[in-house]
Structure formats: structure tokens, C-alpha cells
Amino acid sequence: MSRTCLCRALVSINRQNAPFFIRTVYSGPESTPDFTKNSLKNDESWETKKLKSVQERVALLGKGVKFEGDERIIDNEARRVFSVPHQVYVTKDEANKSRDFAKNILGNRVNYNKTSHFTKESNVDPDFARPEVQAILKTITGCDPKRVFEPKLGVPTEMPTVKFLTTEQLKKEMDKSLKYAEQLLEMPPVMLEREEIDEVIAEDENLDGYEACNVVFTDISENLKLNERFVVVREPSGSLRKAKWAERDRVQQVYFSKPGKTAIKPKLLENMKIAFKHDLHENILMQTLIQHEPDSSEFIRIHQDVYNDIDNRGIYDNFRSTRFFGGLAFYLTKYKSIDGVLIDMVKRSLISDAVNLIQLFCMLHPESKTTSQLKTNANHQQLDIIEAYMNCDCNDSHSLKLAVEAFQISLESDSNCAVASS
């Protein structure tokens, strides 16, 4: 056989067996794990179990033990593993390591922690940071565990666990789940747009034309906050300046990358109209949380576009018991556009939420007519507060009036039914 034919034969063999050569194992003496260590002895992951099984099988083969119907180390159990759904077999952390469309494009795997790089000195919107505003936003958001823990597209589901608990133990588990739900409903911060950096440090004519592109110098020391890291740019003209925000974000992603953030703009954010048609508003907001900084112009623009589309389509109920309903309510209240969400609350008999929303409106707009009218008389019923807003600042007073009348009729019918049954 000629050398060319031999090479072609080897290439064809490698192509046929390509799936089996994706993962290789080196069995040298330094690669054998020491399972006597506590870290490996207590490890219950699938990989550690299979390594232990392989090590035991090799030891038995060395002693001359033969296995019926299986001459290789890999057994039928290992083959059956690949037929089991990935999200069912592995733990949640292991499942998140896979790279598929749902996790990387739809943004469901994003876990945002506001304490990661925001401090008290950051430019959070002062109205949003007020304790009374936070209390109202948290109240109208609600906390429905069925919605908080419902399966989401792209998030691997875990197998249910059955436990026998006493009444006291069940109550503790329920309280624990409610606390975890409150953590998941923590609102992302609403921040003011940051001012662009435009500061020239020095001009050096001797370096004019020395480089054909910008040269970026970055301090890569650890334990530095994102906004405190020193990044400068030397331009081809010889000018040395501080890096702009876009340059800072791009360079810091190179050295201190965030999980889930991509160097290229995600497909989900390129054409949001398509995402809006498929009701992927929440996925866009989740992806934006990790892709952009909350005080960047792109972050603020995307949130405003999403909130405006929700308001135009009237799909407010899809965002109740989510971490974004508070930001939606704050945005609509700040720009005096609460008519749609207020009518939706009245139609769903959420009168207390409607009253809280009007109180939030008065907090953010103390000069409004509704605020002055409510100050004249402190003793107001819930429907009186809604009527005051309807007569003063409501742009769609006719629709709101019809919703209030329908609520009153349903309330009277319910009371009549209760009297008749008694």
C-alpha cells in the first residue's frame, strides 16, 4: 500500500470513529486519582463514580478476573447514560455547563448579583432608592410561588424529591421556599445614565504616527472594582487619554470575563421585534442584565423599549411575580403612563395594588393635581383615590371609569350572593 493510500485510510478511519475520540483518557500513574482523599471519597458526581468503577475494573482485570460478555472496560451502564435526558441525569450546576441556544441566547441562565460591583456611591436613581418607593414596588410585584418556580425555557429542570415530613417540618420548608422566592424577585437597580469619559492625560508629538491603531493599557490587578480599574488609551496621534466606557467594558471582559456575557452582540438583542412577537420580553431583560452595565445607555434603552412594548400590548400580568415588574411600574409611573397598568389592576380586582400605584405616582410627582386633591382630605376610601386620579391626571378616564363600574357591579353581586346563601 502506498503512503498516500495509507494516509487516506487513516483519515477515513478517524472520521468514522470521530465521536469516540472526542474525549481521551490518559492512564498514566500520575493520572490515577487518589480515592482515599476525603475530597474524592465524598464526591458523588457521575464522573467520580465512573472513575472509581473504571479503577476497580482495571484492578480486577489485572488479577485475571474475566467479565462475561464484556471484554472492554466500559460497560453497558455507561452506554445507557447517554440515552438519559441531560437535564434529568446531571445536577443543575453541571447542566449549566452545556452550551445550547436556549441558555446562551435566551438569557435564562443569567444570575445577577447586585452586590458584585455596585456600591452606595453608584448613581442609582434617587427616587428608586427611596425606602417607601421600594416597599410599594415590592408589594405590587407580588410573590406567587407557582409563577416564581415554574419551568422556564432553557433552564434545566430537576427531578422532584419526595420527603416524609411532619407538619412543623413542612412549615419550615415552606418558609424556606418563600424566602428563596423573595431572593429571586429582587429587583435590578434603576440607575441614571453614566456620563461619557472624555479626559486627555497628555499629548506627545514624538509618538505621532508610531502606531497605526489605538494601544490600550490596563491595570489587571485583582480585587479592584470595575469602575476603579485604571485603563488608558494611546491614540496614533500620540494623545494619551482615559478609556471610554465602551472600551473599558470590552477590555475588562477580556481579562475578567463574566459568565454568560459575549463579546459579540447576542442574537436576541439584534432584532428585538422578533423577540417581542414570541413574548420573549423577560428573556431580553435577563440577557441585558449580564450583557450591559445598568448605568449604560444601551441597558437603559433596551429596558425602555421592552417596557414600552409591554405597555402598548397590555401584557402586564405576564410580569407579575417576576423581578422586572417593579422596574416596569417605576418606569411607567415616572413618565406618567400608568393608565394601562392601572386599568388592568382594576379589571383583575387588584384594588389595593391600584391604590399603591397611585400613591407611588403622587410620591414621584408631588406637583400633580392628584396629589393636591388627596392632600385636602386625608380620609379617602380606596375607590375615592382611584376616582381622584381618574378626574385629575388620567388620560384614558373613560376606560378607567368603565373598569371601576364593572368592579363595583361584581362586588355588589358577590355581596348579594353571600346574603342569599346565609
XYZ file of C-alpha atoms in Angstrom:
422
model
C 0.000 0.000 0.000
C 1.379 3.372 -0.984
C 1.922 6.173 1.501
C -0.938 8.231 0.027
C -3.394 5.338 0.260
C -2.323 4.673 3.841
C -2.936 8.299 4.838
C -6.369 8.265 3.204
C -7.246 5.041 5.021
C -6.220 6.539 8.371
C -8.233 9.687 7.697
C -11.327 7.658 6.824
C -10.923 5.574 9.987
C -10.606 8.697 12.147
C -13.693 10.217 10.551
C -15.716 7.080 11.168
C -14.647 6.869 14.789
C -14.700 10.642 15.429
C -17.428 10.541 18.120
C -15.377 8.081 20.172
C -12.222 10.212 20.078
C -13.798 13.406 21.337
C -12.826 12.602 24.919
C -9.482 10.892 25.552
C -8.197 9.426 28.820
C -4.565 9.201 29.852
C -3.983 6.221 32.129
C -0.504 7.006 33.341
C 0.420 6.622 37.018
C 0.167 10.351 37.758
C -3.362 10.493 36.251
C -4.875 7.909 38.620
C -6.982 9.725 41.261
C -6.343 9.009 44.914
C -9.799 7.982 46.122
C -8.611 7.764 49.721
C -8.764 11.554 49.956
C -11.854 12.971 51.586
C -12.472 15.327 48.660
C -12.855 12.385 46.266
C -14.231 9.918 48.743
C -17.248 12.145 49.431
C -17.705 13.207 45.813
C -20.955 11.739 44.486
C -20.769 13.165 40.972
C -21.216 10.889 37.973
C -17.649 11.367 36.721
C -16.101 10.371 40.056
C -18.322 7.302 40.300
C -17.330 6.180 36.828
C -13.637 6.761 37.559
C -13.937 4.619 40.656
C -15.699 1.928 38.636
C -13.015 2.016 35.940
C -10.236 1.816 38.527
C -11.851 -1.187 40.201
C -12.410 -2.890 36.832
C -8.767 -2.362 35.818
C -7.585 -3.794 39.123
C -9.755 -6.886 38.662
C -8.570 -7.332 35.084
C -5.008 -7.206 36.328
C -5.781 -10.042 38.723
C -7.104 -12.186 35.869
C -10.818 -11.736 36.513
C -12.891 -12.100 33.359
C -16.232 -10.448 32.750
C -18.900 -12.304 30.803
C -19.933 -10.709 27.547
C -17.810 -7.610 28.030
C -14.130 -7.569 27.158
C -13.775 -3.804 27.464
C -13.673 -1.579 30.491
C -16.749 0.487 29.519
C -19.890 -1.424 30.488
C -23.484 -1.244 29.382
C -24.350 1.103 32.240
C -22.028 3.719 30.825
C -23.677 3.379 27.414
C -27.137 3.836 28.871
C -26.080 7.138 30.426
C -26.107 8.889 27.045
C -29.740 7.908 26.418
C -30.899 9.640 29.616
C -32.015 13.297 29.196
C -29.149 15.562 30.222
C -31.206 17.860 32.457
C -32.571 14.863 34.369
C -29.330 12.968 34.925
C -26.980 15.752 35.954
C -27.209 18.327 38.696
C -28.204 21.908 37.979
C -24.638 23.242 38.088
C -23.391 20.554 35.712
C -26.261 21.147 33.312
C -25.420 24.848 33.101
C -22.021 23.952 31.646
C -23.609 22.857 28.375
C -23.742 25.441 25.602
C -27.047 25.408 23.786
C -29.252 28.003 22.148
C -31.732 28.338 24.973
C -29.146 29.154 27.649
C -26.824 31.393 25.626
C -29.360 33.262 23.511
C -32.482 33.500 25.633
C -30.609 34.565 28.733
C -32.315 32.208 31.195
C -29.052 31.111 32.774
C -28.150 34.624 33.904
C -27.760 35.035 37.654
C -27.430 38.708 38.517
C -25.978 39.757 41.840
C -26.343 43.442 42.553
C -23.654 43.371 45.251
C -20.989 42.322 42.760
C -19.859 45.764 41.611
C -22.374 48.348 42.845
C -21.664 50.465 45.870
C -23.536 53.126 47.786
C -21.652 55.735 45.765
C -23.049 54.465 42.444
C -25.503 56.654 40.546
C -28.723 54.837 41.431
C -31.870 56.802 40.664
C -32.606 58.649 43.954
C -36.358 58.149 43.561
C -35.919 54.411 43.047
C -33.693 54.137 46.128
C -36.282 55.666 48.493
C -37.430 53.062 51.063
C -41.123 53.919 50.664
C -40.844 53.504 46.888
C -39.111 50.146 47.301
C -41.853 48.987 49.675
C -44.615 49.867 47.203
C -42.827 48.239 44.253
C -42.271 45.065 46.247
C -45.929 44.980 47.309
C -47.420 45.391 43.839
C -44.975 42.865 42.377
C -46.464 40.091 44.487
C -44.963 36.720 45.279
C -46.784 33.786 43.712
C -44.594 30.680 44.245
C -46.209 28.903 41.299
C -45.023 31.640 38.969
C -41.641 32.097 40.577
C -40.735 28.407 40.405
C -42.494 27.497 37.166
C -40.314 25.805 34.493
C -38.707 28.241 32.094
C -37.412 27.799 28.591
C -33.712 26.923 28.584
C -33.429 26.222 32.315
C -32.800 22.540 33.150
C -35.482 21.099 35.398
C -34.607 18.954 38.387
C -36.201 15.672 39.284
C -38.806 16.039 42.057
C -37.813 14.879 45.531
C -40.296 13.111 47.779
C -39.884 13.551 51.542
C -41.953 12.473 54.525
C -42.261 15.493 56.802
C -44.132 16.415 59.903
C -46.367 19.476 59.980
C -43.644 21.544 61.624
C -41.012 20.403 59.136
C -43.366 21.158 56.243
C -43.906 24.677 57.563
C -40.138 25.223 57.758
C -39.703 24.042 54.190
C -42.489 26.354 53.010
C -40.918 29.324 54.805
C -37.566 28.452 53.283
C -39.083 28.335 49.799
C -40.800 31.697 50.320
C -37.524 33.310 51.391
C -35.812 31.892 48.328
C -38.658 33.197 46.152
C -38.156 36.679 47.612
C -34.475 36.476 46.693
C -35.373 35.556 43.120
C -37.743 38.546 42.963
C -35.071 41.064 43.941
C -35.380 43.986 41.531
C -32.423 45.062 39.387
C -31.315 48.617 40.177
C -32.629 51.548 38.167
C -29.681 53.846 37.582
C -29.054 57.174 35.911
C -27.107 57.115 32.675
C -23.388 57.500 33.239
C -21.543 60.422 31.739
C -19.111 59.625 28.956
C -15.416 59.785 29.862
C -13.583 62.475 27.881
C -10.318 63.298 29.613
C -6.960 63.705 27.881
C -3.972 62.981 30.108
C -1.053 64.023 27.882
C -0.073 64.887 24.302
C 3.187 63.573 22.840
C 4.002 64.716 19.304
C 7.022 62.388 19.139
C 4.658 59.387 19.128
C 2.540 60.746 16.282
C 2.283 58.005 13.641
C 4.274 55.484 15.697
C 1.289 53.106 15.825
C -1.492 52.622 13.302
C -4.124 51.783 15.910
C -5.053 52.577 19.492
C -2.973 50.932 22.219
C -4.831 50.145 25.451
C -3.053 49.898 28.806
C -4.992 48.145 31.559
C -4.347 47.567 35.236
C -5.098 43.843 35.678
C -4.580 43.776 39.432
C -7.065 41.624 41.287
C -9.591 42.761 43.905
C -10.338 46.018 42.104
C -13.835 47.280 41.379
C -14.818 47.719 37.758
C -15.161 51.476 37.993
C -11.859 51.865 39.851
C -9.635 49.975 37.421
C -7.152 52.218 35.571
C -7.481 51.940 31.776
C -5.855 54.403 29.347
C -5.580 54.551 25.554
C -2.676 55.827 23.450
C -4.010 57.051 20.102
C -1.954 57.071 16.859
C -1.715 60.850 17.113
C 0.234 60.495 20.368
C -2.618 61.566 22.620
C -2.931 59.659 25.892
C -6.467 59.650 27.287
C -8.661 57.737 29.669
C -10.624 54.914 28.079
C -14.272 55.482 27.278
C -16.939 53.321 28.852
C -17.359 51.054 25.835
C -13.604 50.478 25.709
C -13.451 49.802 29.435
C -16.264 47.261 29.278
C -14.689 45.479 26.315
C -11.190 45.314 27.811
C -12.360 44.234 31.255
C -14.408 41.463 29.672
C -11.156 40.160 28.150
C -9.288 39.918 31.466
C -12.185 39.500 33.908
C -14.938 37.876 31.889
C -18.459 37.464 33.225
C -20.224 34.130 32.771
C -22.814 34.472 30.041
C -21.519 37.761 28.602
C -20.467 37.573 24.974
C -18.030 39.724 23.015
C -20.462 39.746 20.088
C -23.935 41.201 20.479
C -26.380 38.366 21.275
C -28.815 37.378 18.546
C -31.705 38.034 20.901
C -30.782 41.727 21.136
C -30.073 42.315 17.451
C -33.719 42.388 16.356
C -35.963 42.669 19.377
C -39.136 42.966 17.287
C -38.914 39.249 16.507
C -38.402 38.503 20.203
C -41.398 40.683 21.082
C -43.619 38.666 18.724
C -42.671 35.491 20.597
C -43.200 37.087 24.049
C -39.521 36.890 24.997
C -39.535 40.169 26.926
C -38.320 38.593 30.145
C -35.545 36.753 28.309
C -34.351 40.036 26.798
C -34.224 41.697 30.200
C -32.348 38.759 31.711
C -29.796 38.791 28.878
C -29.372 42.547 29.184
C -28.568 42.272 32.883
C -25.379 40.344 32.135
C -24.527 41.876 28.761
C -24.569 45.558 29.795
C -23.965 47.636 32.886
C -27.156 49.068 34.475
C -25.958 52.655 34.051
C -25.008 52.275 30.389
C -27.050 53.902 27.651
C -27.638 50.544 25.923
C -29.033 48.981 29.101
C -31.430 51.866 29.679
C -32.532 51.955 26.020
C -33.314 48.219 25.899
C -35.329 48.366 29.112
C -37.324 51.338 27.864
C -38.093 49.580 24.557
C -39.226 46.440 26.385
C -41.373 48.390 28.860
C -42.984 50.410 26.063
C -43.877 47.261 24.144
C -45.396 45.711 27.273
C -47.433 48.867 27.834
C -48.615 49.017 24.225
C -49.694 45.377 24.217
C -51.131 45.436 27.737
C -49.426 42.187 28.851
C -48.736 43.383 32.389
C -49.956 40.201 34.045
C -47.154 38.187 32.421
C -44.658 40.044 34.596
C -46.336 39.857 37.976
C -44.296 37.833 40.463
C -41.162 38.462 38.412
C -38.170 40.594 39.296
C -38.957 43.045 36.478
C -42.495 44.134 37.398
C -41.198 46.670 39.905
C -38.952 48.297 37.298
C -41.846 48.324 34.822
C -44.164 50.029 37.317
C -41.479 52.552 38.282
C -40.761 53.416 34.649
C -44.431 53.895 33.759
C -45.047 55.953 36.891
C -42.010 58.162 36.359
C -43.123 59.054 32.835
C -46.815 59.437 33.790
C -48.062 56.477 31.778
C -49.821 54.319 34.369
C -53.279 54.316 32.790
C -52.899 50.921 31.127
C -51.493 49.055 34.127
C -53.977 50.799 36.449
C -56.946 49.681 34.333
C -55.519 46.165 34.235
C -55.289 46.107 38.047
C -58.893 47.250 38.453
C -60.133 44.664 35.949
C -58.352 41.936 37.908
C -59.816 43.252 41.214
C -56.352 44.255 42.470
C -57.696 47.431 44.055
C -55.013 47.633 46.762
C -52.290 47.422 44.089
C -54.045 50.150 42.097
C -54.145 52.395 45.166
C -50.454 51.735 45.857
C -49.627 52.630 42.269
C -51.464 55.941 42.569
C -49.633 56.641 45.844
C -46.371 55.954 44.025
C -47.484 58.405 41.345
C -48.027 61.051 44.000
C -44.587 60.386 45.526
C -42.787 60.815 42.210
C -44.950 63.765 41.079
C -45.789 65.890 44.128
C -46.818 68.769 41.832
C -49.601 66.759 40.179
C -53.285 67.596 40.563
C -53.999 64.201 42.118
C -51.518 64.871 44.901
C -53.001 68.266 45.728
C -56.543 66.895 45.732
C -55.682 63.970 48.014
C -53.898 66.297 50.431
C -57.062 68.303 51.005
C -58.800 65.329 52.581
C -56.735 62.604 54.234
C -59.665 60.240 54.860
C -60.150 58.568 51.499
C -61.517 55.174 50.594
C -59.713 53.064 48.007
C -62.180 53.821 45.223
C -62.061 57.521 46.137
C -58.307 57.568 45.484
C -58.810 55.918 42.090
C -61.575 58.388 41.259
C -59.335 61.318 42.231
C -56.664 60.186 39.786
C -59.317 59.498 37.149
C -60.639 63.059 37.378
C -57.236 64.797 37.524
C -54.341 63.120 35.681
C -55.799 60.147 33.819
C -55.523 60.327 30.012
C -57.926 57.415 29.451
C -60.528 58.261 32.073
C -63.365 56.637 30.106
C -61.773 53.156 30.133
C -60.800 53.508 33.790
C -64.363 54.568 34.689
C -65.806 51.514 32.924
C -63.367 49.245 34.771
C -64.324 50.766 38.136
C -68.044 50.408 37.387
C -67.564 46.759 36.389
C -65.715 46.144 39.641
C -68.488 47.750 41.672
C -71.131 45.639 39.915
C -69.187 42.435 40.580
C -68.688 43.487 44.193
C -72.440 44.077 44.649
C -73.297 40.726 43.026
C -70.908 38.911 45.309
C -72.402 40.585 48.366
C -75.941 39.692 47.232
C -74.934 36.059 46.722
C -73.409 35.962 50.189
C -76.601 37.371 51.739
C -78.759 34.897 49.832
C -76.647 31.915 50.888
C -76.782 32.990 54.549
